[in-house]
PDB file of C-alpha atoms in Angstrom:
ATOM      1  CA  MET U   1      68.299 -30.897 -29.966  1.00  0.00           C
ATOM      2  CA  VAL U   2      67.659 -30.957 -25.959  1.00  0.00           C
ATOM      3  CA  LEU U   3      66.646 -27.166 -26.373  1.00  0.00           C
ATOM      4  CA  VAL U   4      64.599 -27.504 -28.393  1.00  0.00           C
ATOM      5  CA  LYS U   5      62.721 -30.456 -26.709  1.00  0.00           C
ATOM      6  CA  HIS U   6      62.838 -28.372 -23.606  1.00  0.00           C
ATOM      7  CA  HIS U   7      60.617 -25.486 -25.397  1.00  0.00           C
ATOM      8  CA  LEU U   8      58.520 -27.722 -26.517  1.00  0.00           C
ATOM      9  CA  THR U   9      58.008 -29.083 -23.097  1.00  0.00           C
ATOM     10  CA  SER U  10      57.727 -26.096 -21.704  1.00  0.00           C
ATOM     11  CA  TYR U  11      55.117 -24.479 -23.961  1.00  0.00           C
ATOM     12  CA  THR U  12      53.322 -27.749 -23.966  1.00  0.00           C
ATOM     13  CA  LEU U  13      52.913 -27.105 -19.728  1.00  0.00           C
ATOM     14  CA  LYS U  14      51.529 -23.529 -20.634  1.00  0.00           C
ATOM     15  CA  MET U  15      49.129 -25.158 -23.221  1.00  0.00           C
ATOM     16  CA  ASN U  16      47.680 -26.816 -20.476  1.00  0.00           C
ATOM     17  CA  ASP U  17      47.726 -24.395 -17.960  1.00  0.00           C
ATOM     18  CA  LYS U  18      45.795 -22.300 -19.924  1.00  0.00           C
ATOM     19  CA  MET U  19      43.487 -24.891 -20.652  1.00  0.00           C
ATOM     20  CA  TYR U  20      43.147 -25.589 -17.283  1.00  0.00           C
ATOM     21  CA  ARG U  21      42.882 -22.346 -16.024  1.00  0.00           C
ATOM     22  CA  THR U  22      40.082 -21.725 -19.230  1.00  0.00           C
ATOM     23  CA  TYR U  23      37.859 -24.539 -18.158  1.00  0.00           C
ATOM     24  CA  SER U  24      38.185 -24.121 -14.560  1.00  0.00           C
ATOM     25  CA  LEU U  25      36.715 -20.129 -15.581  1.00  0.00           C
ATOM     26  CA  TYR U  26      34.167 -21.724 -17.702  1.00  0.00           C
ATOM     27  CA  CYS U  27      33.415 -24.200 -14.751  1.00  0.00           C
ATOM     28  CA  LEU U  28      33.034 -21.599 -12.297  1.00  0.00           C
ATOM     29  CA  LEU U  29      30.550 -19.268 -13.887  1.00  0.00           C
ATOM     30  CA  SER U  30      28.575 -22.008 -15.300  1.00  0.00           C
ATOM     31  CA  VAL U  31      27.514 -22.784 -11.521  1.00  0.00           C
ATOM     32  CA  PHE U  32      27.762 -19.117 -10.910  1.00  0.00           C
ATOM     33  CA  ALA U  33      25.117 -18.719 -14.069  1.00  0.00           C
ATOM     34  CA  ALA U  34      22.795 -21.971 -12.859  1.00  0.00           C
ATOM     35  CA  PHE U  35      23.091 -20.682  -8.987  1.00  0.00           C
ATOM     36  CA  ALA U  36      21.998 -16.924  -9.502  1.00  0.00           C
ATOM     37  CA  SER U  37      19.449 -17.894 -11.916  1.00  0.00           C
ATOM     38  CA  TYR U  38      17.804 -20.557  -9.166  1.00  0.00           C
ATOM     39  CA  ARG U  39      17.775 -18.012  -6.551  1.00  0.00           C
ATOM     40  CA  LEU U  40      16.792 -14.847  -8.683  1.00  0.00           C
ATOM     41  CA  HIS U  41      13.618 -16.657 -10.114  1.00  0.00           C
ATOM     42  CA  LEU U  42      12.828 -20.018  -8.631  1.00  0.00           C
ATOM     43  CA  GLU U  43      13.834 -20.103  -5.047  1.00  0.00           C
ATOM     44  CA  GLY U  44      10.494 -19.002  -3.254  1.00  0.00           C
ATOM     45  CA  PHE U  45       8.372 -20.672  -5.520  1.00  0.00           C
ATOM     46  CA  GLU U  46      10.205 -24.307  -5.351  1.00  0.00           C
ATOM     47  CA  LYS U  47       6.138 -25.880  -4.871  1.00  0.00           C
ATOM     48  CA  VAL U  48       4.890 -24.109  -8.724  1.00  0.00           C
ATOM     49  CA  VAL U  49       8.426 -25.468  -9.837  1.00  0.00           C
ATOM     50  CA  VAL U  50       7.852 -28.607  -8.547  1.00  0.00           C
ATOM     51  CA  ASP U  51       4.540 -29.370  -8.955  1.00  0.00           C
ATOM     52  CA  GLY U  52       5.020 -28.158 -12.467  1.00  0.00           C
ATOM     53  CA  LEU U  53       8.180 -30.697 -12.779  1.00  0.00           C
ATOM     54  CA  ASP U  54       5.882 -33.921 -11.785  1.00  0.00           C
ATOM     55  CA  ALA U  55       2.744 -32.701 -14.131  1.00  0.00           C
ATOM     56  CA  ILE U  56       5.431 -32.683 -16.991  1.00  0.00           C
ATOM     57  CA  ILE U  57       6.844 -35.777 -16.128  1.00  0.00           C
ATOM     58  CA  ASN U  58       3.727 -37.382 -15.531  1.00  0.00           C
ATOM     59  CA  GLY U  59       2.743 -36.527 -19.077  1.00  0.00           C
ATOM     60  CA  THR U  60      -0.063 -34.377 -17.654  1.00  0.00           C
ATOM     61  CA  GLY U  61       1.459 -30.882 -17.824  1.00  0.00           C
ATOM     62  CA  ARG U  62       0.732 -27.635 -20.088  1.00  0.00           C
ATOM     63  CA  ALA U  63       1.865 -27.156 -23.599  1.00  0.00           C
ATOM     64  CA  PRO U  64       4.041 -26.090 -25.003  1.00  0.00           C
ATOM     65  CA  ASP U  65       6.560 -27.466 -22.011  1.00  0.00           C
ATOM     66  CA  GLN U  66       4.585 -30.709 -22.332  1.00  0.00           C
ATOM     67  CA  TYR U  67       5.369 -30.885 -25.429  1.00  0.00           C
ATOM     68  CA  ARG U  68       9.453 -30.690 -25.152  1.00  0.00           C
ATOM     69  CA  ILE U  69       9.529 -34.084 -22.571  1.00  0.00           C
ATOM     70  CA  PHE U  70      13.644 -34.827 -23.238  1.00  0.00           C
ATOM     71  CA  PRO U  71      15.534 -32.616 -21.267  1.00  0.00           C
ATOM     72  CA  TYR U  72      12.876 -33.053 -18.727  1.00  0.00           C
ATOM     73  CA  LEU U  73      13.641 -36.612 -18.568  1.00  0.00           C
ATOM     74  CA  VAL U  74      17.287 -35.901 -18.879  1.00  0.00           C
ATOM     75  CA  LEU U  75      16.583 -33.866 -15.838  1.00  0.00           C
ATOM     76  CA  ALA U  76      14.198 -36.414 -14.316  1.00  0.00           C
ATOM     77  CA  GLY U  77      16.870 -38.945 -14.336  1.00  0.00           C
ATOM     78  CA  MET U  78      19.111 -36.589 -12.239  1.00  0.00           C
ATOM     79  CA  LYS U  79      17.177 -36.339  -9.756  1.00  0.00           C
ATOM     80  CA  GLU U  80      16.925 -40.128  -9.465  1.00  0.00           C
ATOM     81  CA  SER U  81      20.652 -40.342  -9.219  1.00  0.00           C
ATOM     82  CA  LEU U  82      21.092 -37.620  -6.690  1.00  0.00           C
ATOM     83  CA  SER U  83      18.290 -38.584  -4.154  1.00  0.00           C
ATOM     84  CA  PRO U  84      20.729 -41.127  -2.577  1.00  0.00           C
ATOM     85  CA  TRP U  85      21.818 -37.918  -0.624  1.00  0.00           C
ATOM     86  CA  PHE U  86      19.460 -34.737  -1.380  1.00  0.00           C
ATOM     87  CA  GLY U  87      16.029 -37.409  -1.125  1.00  0.00           C
ATOM     88  CA  GLU U  88      12.810 -35.604  -3.042  1.00  0.00           C
ATOM     89  CA  SER U  89      14.122 -32.242  -3.777  1.00  0.00           C
ATOM     90  CA  TRP U  90      14.611 -30.833  -7.913  1.00  0.00           C
ATOM     91  CA  LYS U  91      17.031 -27.840  -6.711  1.00  0.00           C
ATOM     92  CA  TYR U  92      20.759 -29.569  -6.919  1.00  0.00           C
ATOM     93  CA  SER U  93      19.260 -31.724 -10.031  1.00  0.00           C
ATOM     94  CA  ILE U  94      18.555 -28.786 -11.487  1.00  0.00           C
ATOM     95  CA  LEU U  95      21.390 -26.834 -10.490  1.00  0.00           C
ATOM     96  CA  LEU U  96      23.301 -29.949 -12.056  1.00  0.00           C
ATOM     97  CA  PHE U  97      21.650 -29.744 -14.941  1.00  0.00           C
ATOM     98  CA  GLU U  98      21.514 -26.472 -15.813  1.00  0.00           C
ATOM     99  CA  ALA U  99      25.783 -25.855 -14.782  1.00  0.00           C
ATOM    100  CA  LEU U 100      26.633 -28.854 -16.757  1.00  0.00           C
ATOM    101  CA  SER U 101      24.576 -27.586 -19.828  1.00  0.00           C
ATOM    102  CA  LEU U 102      25.916 -24.824 -19.331  1.00  0.00           C
ATOM    103  CA  PHE U 103      29.545 -25.806 -19.390  1.00  0.00           C
ATOM    104  CA  GLY U 104      28.899 -27.662 -22.553  1.00  0.00           C
ATOM    105  CA  SER U 105      27.758 -24.938 -23.940  1.00  0.00           C
ATOM    106  CA  ALA U 106      30.949 -22.826 -23.928  1.00  0.00           C
ATOM    107  CA  LEU U 107      32.574 -25.681 -24.911  1.00  0.00           C
ATOM    108  CA  PHE U 108      31.139 -26.200 -28.387  1.00  0.00           C
ATOM    109  CA  LEU U 109      30.794 -22.262 -28.764  1.00  0.00           C
ATOM    110  CA  ARG U 110      33.870 -22.085 -29.018  1.00  0.00           C
ATOM    111  CA  GLY U 111      34.857 -25.148 -31.000  1.00  0.00           C
ATOM    112  CA  VAL U 112      31.903 -23.612 -33.694  1.00  0.00           C
ATOM    113  CA  SER U 113      34.024 -19.950 -34.258  1.00  0.00           C
ATOM    114  CA  SER U 114      37.668 -18.806 -34.113  1.00  0.00           C
ATOM    115  CA  ARG U 115      36.181 -15.726 -32.733  1.00  0.00           C
ATOM    116  CA  VAL U 116      34.778 -16.625 -29.687  1.00  0.00           C
ATOM    117  CA  THR U 117      36.821 -15.347 -26.795  1.00  0.00           C
ATOM    118  CA  SER U 118      36.635 -16.352 -23.047  1.00  0.00           C
ATOM    119  CA  GLY U 119      35.590 -13.300 -22.534  1.00  0.00           C
ATOM    120  CA  HIS U 120      32.630 -13.748 -24.818  1.00  0.00           C
ATOM    121  CA  ILE U 121      32.071 -16.858 -23.247  1.00  0.00           C
ATOM    122  CA  ALA U 122      32.329 -15.257 -19.337  1.00  0.00           C
ATOM    123  CA  LEU U 123      30.209 -12.331 -20.714  1.00  0.00           C
ATOM    124  CA  LEU U 124      27.139 -14.871 -21.675  1.00  0.00           C
ATOM    125  CA  LEU U 125      27.448 -16.690 -18.164  1.00  0.00           C
ATOM    126  CA  LEU U 126      27.335 -13.886 -16.592  1.00  0.00           C
ATOM    127  CA  ILE U 127      24.142 -11.862 -18.200  1.00  0.00           C
ATOM    128  CA  TYR U 128      22.292 -15.239 -18.378  1.00  0.00           C
ATOM    129  CA  PRO U 129      20.358 -15.271 -14.897  1.00  0.00           C
ATOM    130  CA  PHE U 130      19.070 -11.757 -15.895  1.00  0.00           C
ATOM    131  CA  LEU U 131      18.387 -13.204 -19.356  1.00  0.00           C
ATOM    132  CA  MET U 132      15.503 -15.259 -17.589  1.00  0.00           C
ATOM    133  CA  PHE U 133      13.563 -12.590 -16.220  1.00  0.00           C
ATOM    134  CA  ASP U 134       9.594 -13.496 -18.012  1.00  0.00           C
ATOM    135  CA  GLY U 135      10.070 -16.376 -18.003  1.00  0.00           C
ATOM    136  CA  VAL U 136      12.658 -18.335 -16.364  1.00  0.00           C
ATOM    137  CA  ARG U 137      12.937 -22.325 -17.818  1.00  0.00           C
ATOM    138  CA  SER U 138      16.581 -24.248 -16.046  1.00  0.00           C
ATOM    139  CA  ILE U 139      16.182 -26.682 -20.530  1.00  0.00           C
ATOM    140  CA  ALA U 140      16.977 -22.938 -21.898  1.00  0.00           C
ATOM    141  CA  ALA U 141      20.376 -23.765 -21.779  1.00  0.00           C
ATOM    142  CA  PHE U 142      20.406 -27.039 -22.153  1.00  0.00           C
ATOM    143  CA  ILE U 143      18.304 -26.233 -25.579  1.00  0.00           C
ATOM    144  CA  LEU U 144      21.765 -23.698 -26.662  1.00  0.00           C
ATOM    145  CA  LEU U 145      23.510 -27.361 -26.131  1.00  0.00           C
ATOM    146  CA  MET U 146      21.756 -29.191 -28.246  1.00  0.00           C
ATOM    147  CA  SER U 147      22.365 -26.079 -30.901  1.00  0.00           C
ATOM    148  CA  SER U 148      25.633 -25.739 -29.855  1.00  0.00           C
ATOM    149  CA  ILE U 149      26.416 -29.523 -30.680  1.00  0.00           C
ATOM    150  CA  SER U 150      24.525 -29.237 -33.785  1.00  0.00           C
ATOM    151  CA  ILE U 151      26.376 -26.677 -35.154  1.00  0.00           C
ATOM    152  CA  PHE U 152      29.729 -28.394 -34.169  1.00  0.00           C
ATOM    153  CA  PHE U 153      29.272 -31.175 -35.616  1.00  0.00           C
ATOM    154  CA  PHE U 154      27.533 -31.039 -38.426  1.00  0.00           C
ATOM    155  CA  SER U 155      28.348 -27.602 -40.575  1.00  0.00           C
ATOM    156  CA  HIS U 156      30.499 -29.534 -42.795  1.00  0.00           C
ATOM    157  CA  SER U 157      30.405 -31.365 -45.660  1.00  0.00           C
ATOM    158  CA  SER U 158      30.758 -35.252 -45.610  1.00  0.00           C
ATOM    159  CA  PRO U 159      29.189 -37.690 -47.733  1.00  0.00           C
ATOM    160  CA  LEU U 160      29.651 -40.355 -45.052  1.00  0.00           C
ATOM    161  CA  VAL U 161      26.720 -42.370 -44.048  1.00  0.00           C
ATOM    162  CA  ARG U 162      27.286 -42.163 -40.890  1.00  0.00           C
ATOM    163  CA  VAL U 163      27.489 -38.865 -40.322  1.00  0.00           C
ATOM    164  CA  LYS U 164      24.157 -38.358 -41.865  1.00  0.00           C
ATOM    165  CA  LEU U 165      22.308 -40.816 -39.724  1.00  0.00           C
ATOM    166  CA  GLY U 166      23.557 -39.119 -36.585  1.00  0.00           C
ATOM    167  CA  PHE U 167      22.365 -36.191 -37.723  1.00  0.00           C
ATOM    168  CA  TYR U 168      18.921 -37.415 -38.175  1.00  0.00           C
ATOM    169  CA  ALA U 169      19.335 -38.696 -34.631  1.00  0.00           C
ATOM    170  CA  MET U 170      20.330 -35.742 -32.855  1.00  0.00           C
ATOM    171  CA  LEU U 171      17.326 -33.892 -35.103  1.00  0.00           C
ATOM    172  CA  VAL U 172      14.786 -36.251 -33.845  1.00  0.00           C
ATOM    173  CA  LEU U 173      16.081 -35.963 -29.958  1.00  0.00           C
ATOM    174  CA  PHE U 174      16.340 -31.953 -30.561  1.00  0.00           C
ATOM    175  CA  SER U 175      12.844 -32.413 -32.348  1.00  0.00           C
ATOM    176  CA  PHE U 176      11.410 -33.186 -28.851  1.00  0.00           C
ATOM    177  CA  THR U 177      13.019 -31.143 -26.748  1.00  0.00           C
ATOM    178  CA  ARG U 178      12.319 -28.144 -29.379  1.00  0.00           C
ATOM    179  CA  ALA U 179      11.071 -28.417 -32.023  1.00  0.00           C
ATOM    180  CA  ASP U 180      10.875 -25.462 -33.818  1.00  0.00           C
ATOM    181  CA  ILE U 181      14.555 -24.301 -32.534  1.00  0.00           C
ATOM    182  CA  ALA U 182      14.988 -28.497 -34.631  1.00  0.00           C
ATOM    183  CA  LEU U 183      13.763 -27.439 -37.116  1.00  0.00           C
ATOM    184  CA  LEU U 184      15.691 -23.765 -37.767  1.00  0.00           C
ATOM    185  CA  VAL U 185      19.014 -25.509 -37.087  1.00  0.00           C
ATOM    186  CA  GLY U 186      18.224 -28.480 -38.765  1.00  0.00           C
ATOM    187  CA  LEU U 187      17.751 -26.100 -42.379  1.00  0.00           C
ATOM    188  CA  VAL U 188      21.515 -24.203 -41.482  1.00  0.00           C
ATOM    189  CA  CYS U 189      23.211 -27.543 -40.815  1.00  0.00           C
ATOM    190  CA  SER U 190      21.316 -29.218 -43.990  1.00  0.00           C
ATOM    191  CA  VAL U 191      23.106 -26.115 -46.119  1.00  0.00           C
ATOM    192  CA  TYR U 192      26.829 -27.108 -44.686  1.00  0.00           C
ATOM    193  CA  MET U 193      26.073 -30.435 -45.038  1.00  0.00           C
ATOM    194  CA  LEU U 194      25.554 -30.107 -48.625  1.00  0.00           C
ATOM    195  CA  LEU U 195      22.136 -32.386 -48.480  1.00  0.00           C
ATOM    196  CA  GLY U 196      20.798 -33.238 -51.356  1.00  0.00           C
ATOM    197  CA  ILE U 197      16.870 -31.826 -52.079  1.00  0.00           C
ATOM    198  CA  TRP U 198      15.308 -35.096 -50.487  1.00  0.00           C
ATOM    199  CA  GLU U 199      17.878 -35.074 -47.890  1.00  0.00           C
ATOM    200  CA  LYS U 200      16.468 -31.045 -46.653  1.00  0.00           C
ATOM    201  CA  CYS U 201      12.562 -32.804 -47.721  1.00  0.00           C
ATOM    202  CA  ILE U 202      14.033 -35.805 -44.789  1.00  0.00           C
ATOM    203  CA  THR U 203      15.434 -32.605 -42.658  1.00  0.00           C
ATOM    204  CA  VAL U 204      12.017 -30.194 -42.414  1.00  0.00           C
ATOM    205  CA  ALA U 205       9.759 -33.778 -42.127  1.00  0.00           C
ATOM    206  CA  ILE U 206      11.484 -34.684 -39.235  1.00  0.00           C
ATOM    207  CA  PRO U 207      10.383 -31.678 -36.494  1.00  0.00           C
ATOM    208  CA  LEU U 208       7.105 -31.426 -38.082  1.00  0.00           C
ATOM    209  CA  MET U 209       6.902 -34.676 -37.786  1.00  0.00           C
ATOM    210  CA  CYS U 210       7.915 -34.977 -33.763  1.00  0.00           C
ATOM    211  CA  GLN U 211       6.050 -32.357 -33.298  1.00  0.00           C
ATOM    212  CA  LEU U 212       2.555 -33.496 -34.991  1.00  0.00           C
ATOM    213  CA  LEU U 213       3.191 -36.594 -32.989  1.00  0.00           C
ATOM    214  CA  LEU U 214       3.594 -35.379 -29.943  1.00  0.00           C
ATOM    215  CA  SER U 215       0.505 -32.670 -30.050  1.00  0.00           C
ATOM    216  CA  THR U 216      -1.702 -35.062 -31.359  1.00  0.00           C
ATOM    217  CA  LYS U 217      -0.559 -39.304 -30.089  1.00  0.00           C
ATOM    218  CA  ILE U 218       1.698 -38.784 -27.753  1.00  0.00           C
ATOM    219  CA  PHE U 219       0.106 -35.515 -25.222  1.00  0.00           C
ATOM    220  CA  PRO U 220      -3.235 -34.934 -26.575  1.00  0.00           C
ATOM    221  CA  ASN U 221      -4.474 -33.125 -24.003  1.00  0.00           C
ATOM    222  CA  ALA U 222      -1.601 -31.243 -23.355  1.00  0.00           C
ATOM    223  CA  GLU U 223      -3.537 -27.520 -22.899  1.00  0.00           C
ATOM    224  CA  TYR U 224      -1.934 -24.100 -23.074  1.00  0.00           C
ATOM    225  CA  TYR U 225      -1.323 -21.953 -20.368  1.00  0.00           C
ATOM    226  CA  SER U 226      -1.371 -18.711 -22.612  1.00  0.00           C
ATOM    227  CA  ASP U 227      -2.938 -17.008 -25.989  1.00  0.00           C
ATOM    228  CA  LEU U 228      -1.762 -18.883 -28.750  1.00  0.00           C
ATOM    229  CA  ILE U 229      -1.135 -15.487 -30.681  1.00  0.00           C
ATOM    230  CA  MET U 230       0.629 -13.157 -29.050  1.00  0.00           C
ATOM    231  CA  VAL U 231       0.814 -10.293 -31.440  1.00  0.00           C
ATOM    232  CA  SER U 232      -1.559  -7.143 -29.622  1.00  0.00           C
ATOM    233  CA  ASP U 233       0.696  -7.974 -26.299  1.00  0.00           C
ATOM    234  CA  ASN U 234       3.853  -7.926 -27.950  1.00  0.00           C
ATOM    235  CA  ILE U 235       2.828  -4.501 -30.133  1.00  0.00           C
ATOM    236  CA  SER U 236       1.472  -2.957 -27.023  1.00  0.00           C
ATOM    237  CA  LEU U 237       5.972  -3.163 -25.699  1.00  0.00           C
ATOM    238  CA  VAL U 238       4.633  -3.566 -22.190  1.00  0.00           C
ATOM    239  CA  HIS U 239       6.311  -6.575 -21.424  1.00  0.00           C
ATOM    240  CA  PHE U 240       9.899  -5.310 -23.073  1.00  0.00           C
ATOM    241  CA  LEU U 241       9.508  -1.998 -21.182  1.00  0.00           C
ATOM    242  CA  ASN U 242       8.785  -4.196 -17.759  1.00  0.00           C
ATOM    243  CA  ASN U 243      12.140  -6.144 -18.530  1.00  0.00           C
ATOM    244  CA  PRO U 244      15.179  -4.798 -17.111  1.00  0.00           C
ATOM    245  CA  MET U 245      17.294  -6.737 -19.905  1.00  0.00           C
ATOM    246  CA  THR U 246      15.569  -4.425 -22.180  1.00  0.00           C
ATOM    247  CA  TYR U 247      17.608  -1.778 -20.890  1.00  0.00           C
ATOM    248  CA  LEU U 248      21.263  -2.745 -21.270  1.00  0.00           C
ATOM    249  CA  LEU U 249      19.960  -4.484 -24.227  1.00  0.00           C
ATOM    250  CA  SER U 250      18.972  -0.857 -25.986  1.00  0.00           C
ATOM    251  CA  GLY U 251      22.472   0.824 -24.400  1.00  0.00           C
ATOM    252  CA  CYS U 252      24.689  -1.503 -26.012  1.00  0.00           C
ATOM    253  CA  ALA U 253      22.914  -1.606 -29.011  1.00  0.00           C
ATOM    254  CA  ILE U 254      22.845   2.505 -29.440  1.00  0.00           C
ATOM    255  CA  TYR U 255      26.403   1.916 -27.546  1.00  0.00           C
ATOM    256  CA  TYR U 256      27.917  -0.270 -30.465  1.00  0.00           C
ATOM    257  CA  TRP U 257      25.162   0.864 -33.110  1.00  0.00           C
ATOM    258  CA  SER U 258      28.093   1.530 -35.701  1.00  0.00           C
ATOM    259  CA  SER U 259      29.709  -2.000 -35.433  1.00  0.00           C
ATOM    260  CA  ILE U 260      26.401  -3.700 -35.792  1.00  0.00           C
ATOM    261  CA  ARG U 261      25.280  -1.875 -38.489  1.00  0.00           C
ATOM    262  CA  GLU U 262      28.600  -2.948 -40.221  1.00  0.00           C
ATOM    263  CA  PHE U 263      27.847  -6.690 -39.044  1.00  0.00           C
ATOM    264  CA  MET U 264      24.383  -6.294 -40.440  1.00  0.00           C
ATOM    265  CA  ILE U 265      25.609  -5.354 -43.592  1.00  0.00           C
ATOM    266  CA  HIS U 266      28.869  -7.852 -44.117  1.00  0.00           C
ATOM    267  CA  LEU U 267      25.806 -10.221 -43.328  1.00  0.00           C
ATOM    268  CA  TYR U 268      23.516  -9.456 -45.542  1.00  0.00           C
ATOM    269  CA  GLN U 269      25.608 -11.975 -47.758  1.00  0.00           C
ATOM    270  CA  GLU U 270      24.281 -14.550 -46.351  1.00  0.00           C
ATOM    271  CA  GLN U 271      20.866 -14.052 -47.444  1.00  0.00           C
ATOM    272  CA  LYS U 272      19.287 -18.217 -47.226  1.00  0.00           C
ATOM    273  CA  PHE U 273      20.274 -17.666 -42.886  1.00  0.00           C
ATOM    274  CA  ILE U 274      18.840 -14.055 -42.876  1.00  0.00           C
ATOM    275  CA  LEU U 275      15.419 -15.351 -44.615  1.00  0.00           C
ATOM    276  CA  LEU U 276      15.587 -17.962 -41.744  1.00  0.00           C
ATOM    277  CA  LEU U 277      16.494 -16.088 -38.342  1.00  0.00           C
ATOM    278  CA  ALA U 278      13.910 -13.511 -39.555  1.00  0.00           C
ATOM    279  CA  GLY U 279      11.235 -16.252 -39.860  1.00  0.00           C
ATOM    280  CA  TYR U 280      12.347 -17.179 -36.349  1.00  0.00           C
ATOM    281  CA  LEU U 281      11.913 -13.763 -35.121  1.00  0.00           C
ATOM    282  CA  LEU U 282       8.848 -13.279 -36.241  1.00  0.00           C
ATOM    283  CA  THR U 283       7.418 -17.031 -35.574  1.00  0.00           C
ATOM    284  CA  VAL U 284       8.249 -15.920 -31.681  1.00  0.00           C
ATOM    285  CA  PHE U 285       6.600 -12.161 -32.553  1.00  0.00           C
ATOM    286  CA  ILE U 286       3.396 -13.972 -33.064  1.00  0.00           C
ATOM    287  CA  VAL U 287       3.180 -17.235 -30.584  1.00  0.00           C
ATOM    288  CA  GLY U 288       5.728 -15.953 -28.202  1.00  0.00           C
ATOM    289  CA  ARG U 289       7.223 -12.811 -26.399  1.00  0.00           C
ATOM    290  CA  PRO U 290      10.483 -11.511 -27.366  1.00  0.00           C
ATOM    291  CA  ASN U 291      10.580  -9.925 -24.006  1.00  0.00           C
ATOM    292  CA  GLU U 292      11.835 -13.724 -22.575  1.00  0.00           C
ATOM    293  CA  TYR U 293      15.108 -13.213 -24.349  1.00  0.00           C
ATOM    294  CA  ARG U 294      16.191 -16.437 -23.166  1.00  0.00           C
ATOM    295  CA  LEU U 295      14.733 -17.935 -26.463  1.00  0.00           C
ATOM    296  CA  PHE U 296      17.346 -16.547 -28.787  1.00  0.00           C
ATOM    297  CA  LEU U 297      20.043 -18.294 -26.949  1.00  0.00           C
ATOM    298  CA  PRO U 298      19.865 -20.979 -29.351  1.00  0.00           C
ATOM    299  CA  MET U 299      20.449 -18.819 -31.961  1.00  0.00           C
ATOM    300  CA  LEU U 300      23.988 -17.837 -30.874  1.00  0.00           C
ATOM    301  CA  PRO U 301      25.442 -20.780 -32.421  1.00  0.00           C
ATOM    302  CA  ILE U 302      24.247 -19.957 -36.024  1.00  0.00           C
ATOM    303  CA  ILE U 303      25.723 -16.364 -35.567  1.00  0.00           C
ATOM    304  CA  PHE U 304      28.576 -18.064 -34.770  1.00  0.00           C
ATOM    305  CA  LEU U 305      29.695 -20.167 -37.524  1.00  0.00           C
ATOM    306  CA  ILE U 306      28.077 -17.629 -40.255  1.00  0.00           C
ATOM    307  CA  LEU U 307      30.527 -15.154 -38.694  1.00  0.00           C
ATOM    308  CA  GLU U 308      33.291 -17.948 -38.763  1.00  0.00           C
ATOM    309  CA  LYS U 309      32.398 -19.313 -42.772  1.00  0.00           C
ATOM    310  CA  SER U 310      31.661 -15.613 -44.115  1.00  0.00           C
ATOM    311  CA  LYS U 311      34.430 -13.259 -44.802  1.00  0.00           C
ATOM    312  CA  TYR U 312      33.788 -11.315 -42.096  1.00  0.00           C
ATOM    313  CA  GLY U 313      36.892  -9.744 -40.691  1.00  0.00           C
ATOM    314  CA  SER U 314      37.636  -8.291 -37.172  1.00  0.00           C
ATOM    315  CA  SER U 315      34.939  -5.871 -37.278  1.00  0.00           C
ATOM    316  CA  GLY U 316      32.767  -8.849 -36.707  1.00  0.00           C
ATOM    317  CA  THR U 317      34.432 -10.029 -33.333  1.00  0.00           C
ATOM    318  CA  THR U 318      33.782  -6.158 -32.667  1.00  0.00           C
ATOM    319  CA  ALA U 319      30.250  -6.576 -33.167  1.00  0.00           C
ATOM    320  CA  ALA U 320      29.190  -9.897 -31.822  1.00  0.00           C
ATOM    321  CA  SER U 321      31.212  -8.818 -28.536  1.00  0.00           C
TER     322      SER U 321
END
């Protein structure tokens, strides 16, 4: 009995030590990602950043950033809390906001799928600063966090009313963060939650109504600073060729093509989600710039969830990596 207790204690200590080292890795890599992103993309442009953030907080920013008001309010709250130490500077609030969002995303992504390893999380955090090329947004990490939290908590069936109410409350916050992603994530969750037809209608209506409210009532004067339709620019491929990440991702796609092809074949069984993901990709191609690879970060929890729920085995992990 004493020997068994000794082994259990030793095992517990080893597990606690491994957890401590894992969380330390995620924490420090999150700080690295946030700091590197700031140094690469924002340092030297502080005035532009400050003017843009102040405009959004005051309700006079440009669309579509003005419509994504919730994370900016959180960021402003952090700035206010840090002001006794750093004054009116946005720098350290941005770093803290982004690092905490990435750290939370790492934890929830691990919870979404058992096939997500620390190596996958480390790789994500290492390349994160480079995903910000061609359109850096510090709220990209927060959007990933919202997507990860939603998939983690609401990707299973539950008859409890409070769970459904929590889902709808999360969907409202998400809609004030980024309504199109909220719609995508909400539809995925509604399938796994086994919601009824009217509940799914509510799931669709919430992001659409929030976006309509934001654009017509709350911020009716917000103007887009670029063309709304980007098809011609995207077809030209100029912006793809000017983004360094295009070459890294293309090289990985070529090297791992057999695994990616096998992954897609197995993923085809989840046709309803393929249509949702394809719809989002098409939307980005029409009204956004697909070379801004940060736009695809919120899809990660969905991909990991499909991998976890499907019958896809070890080769799926290889492809995902």
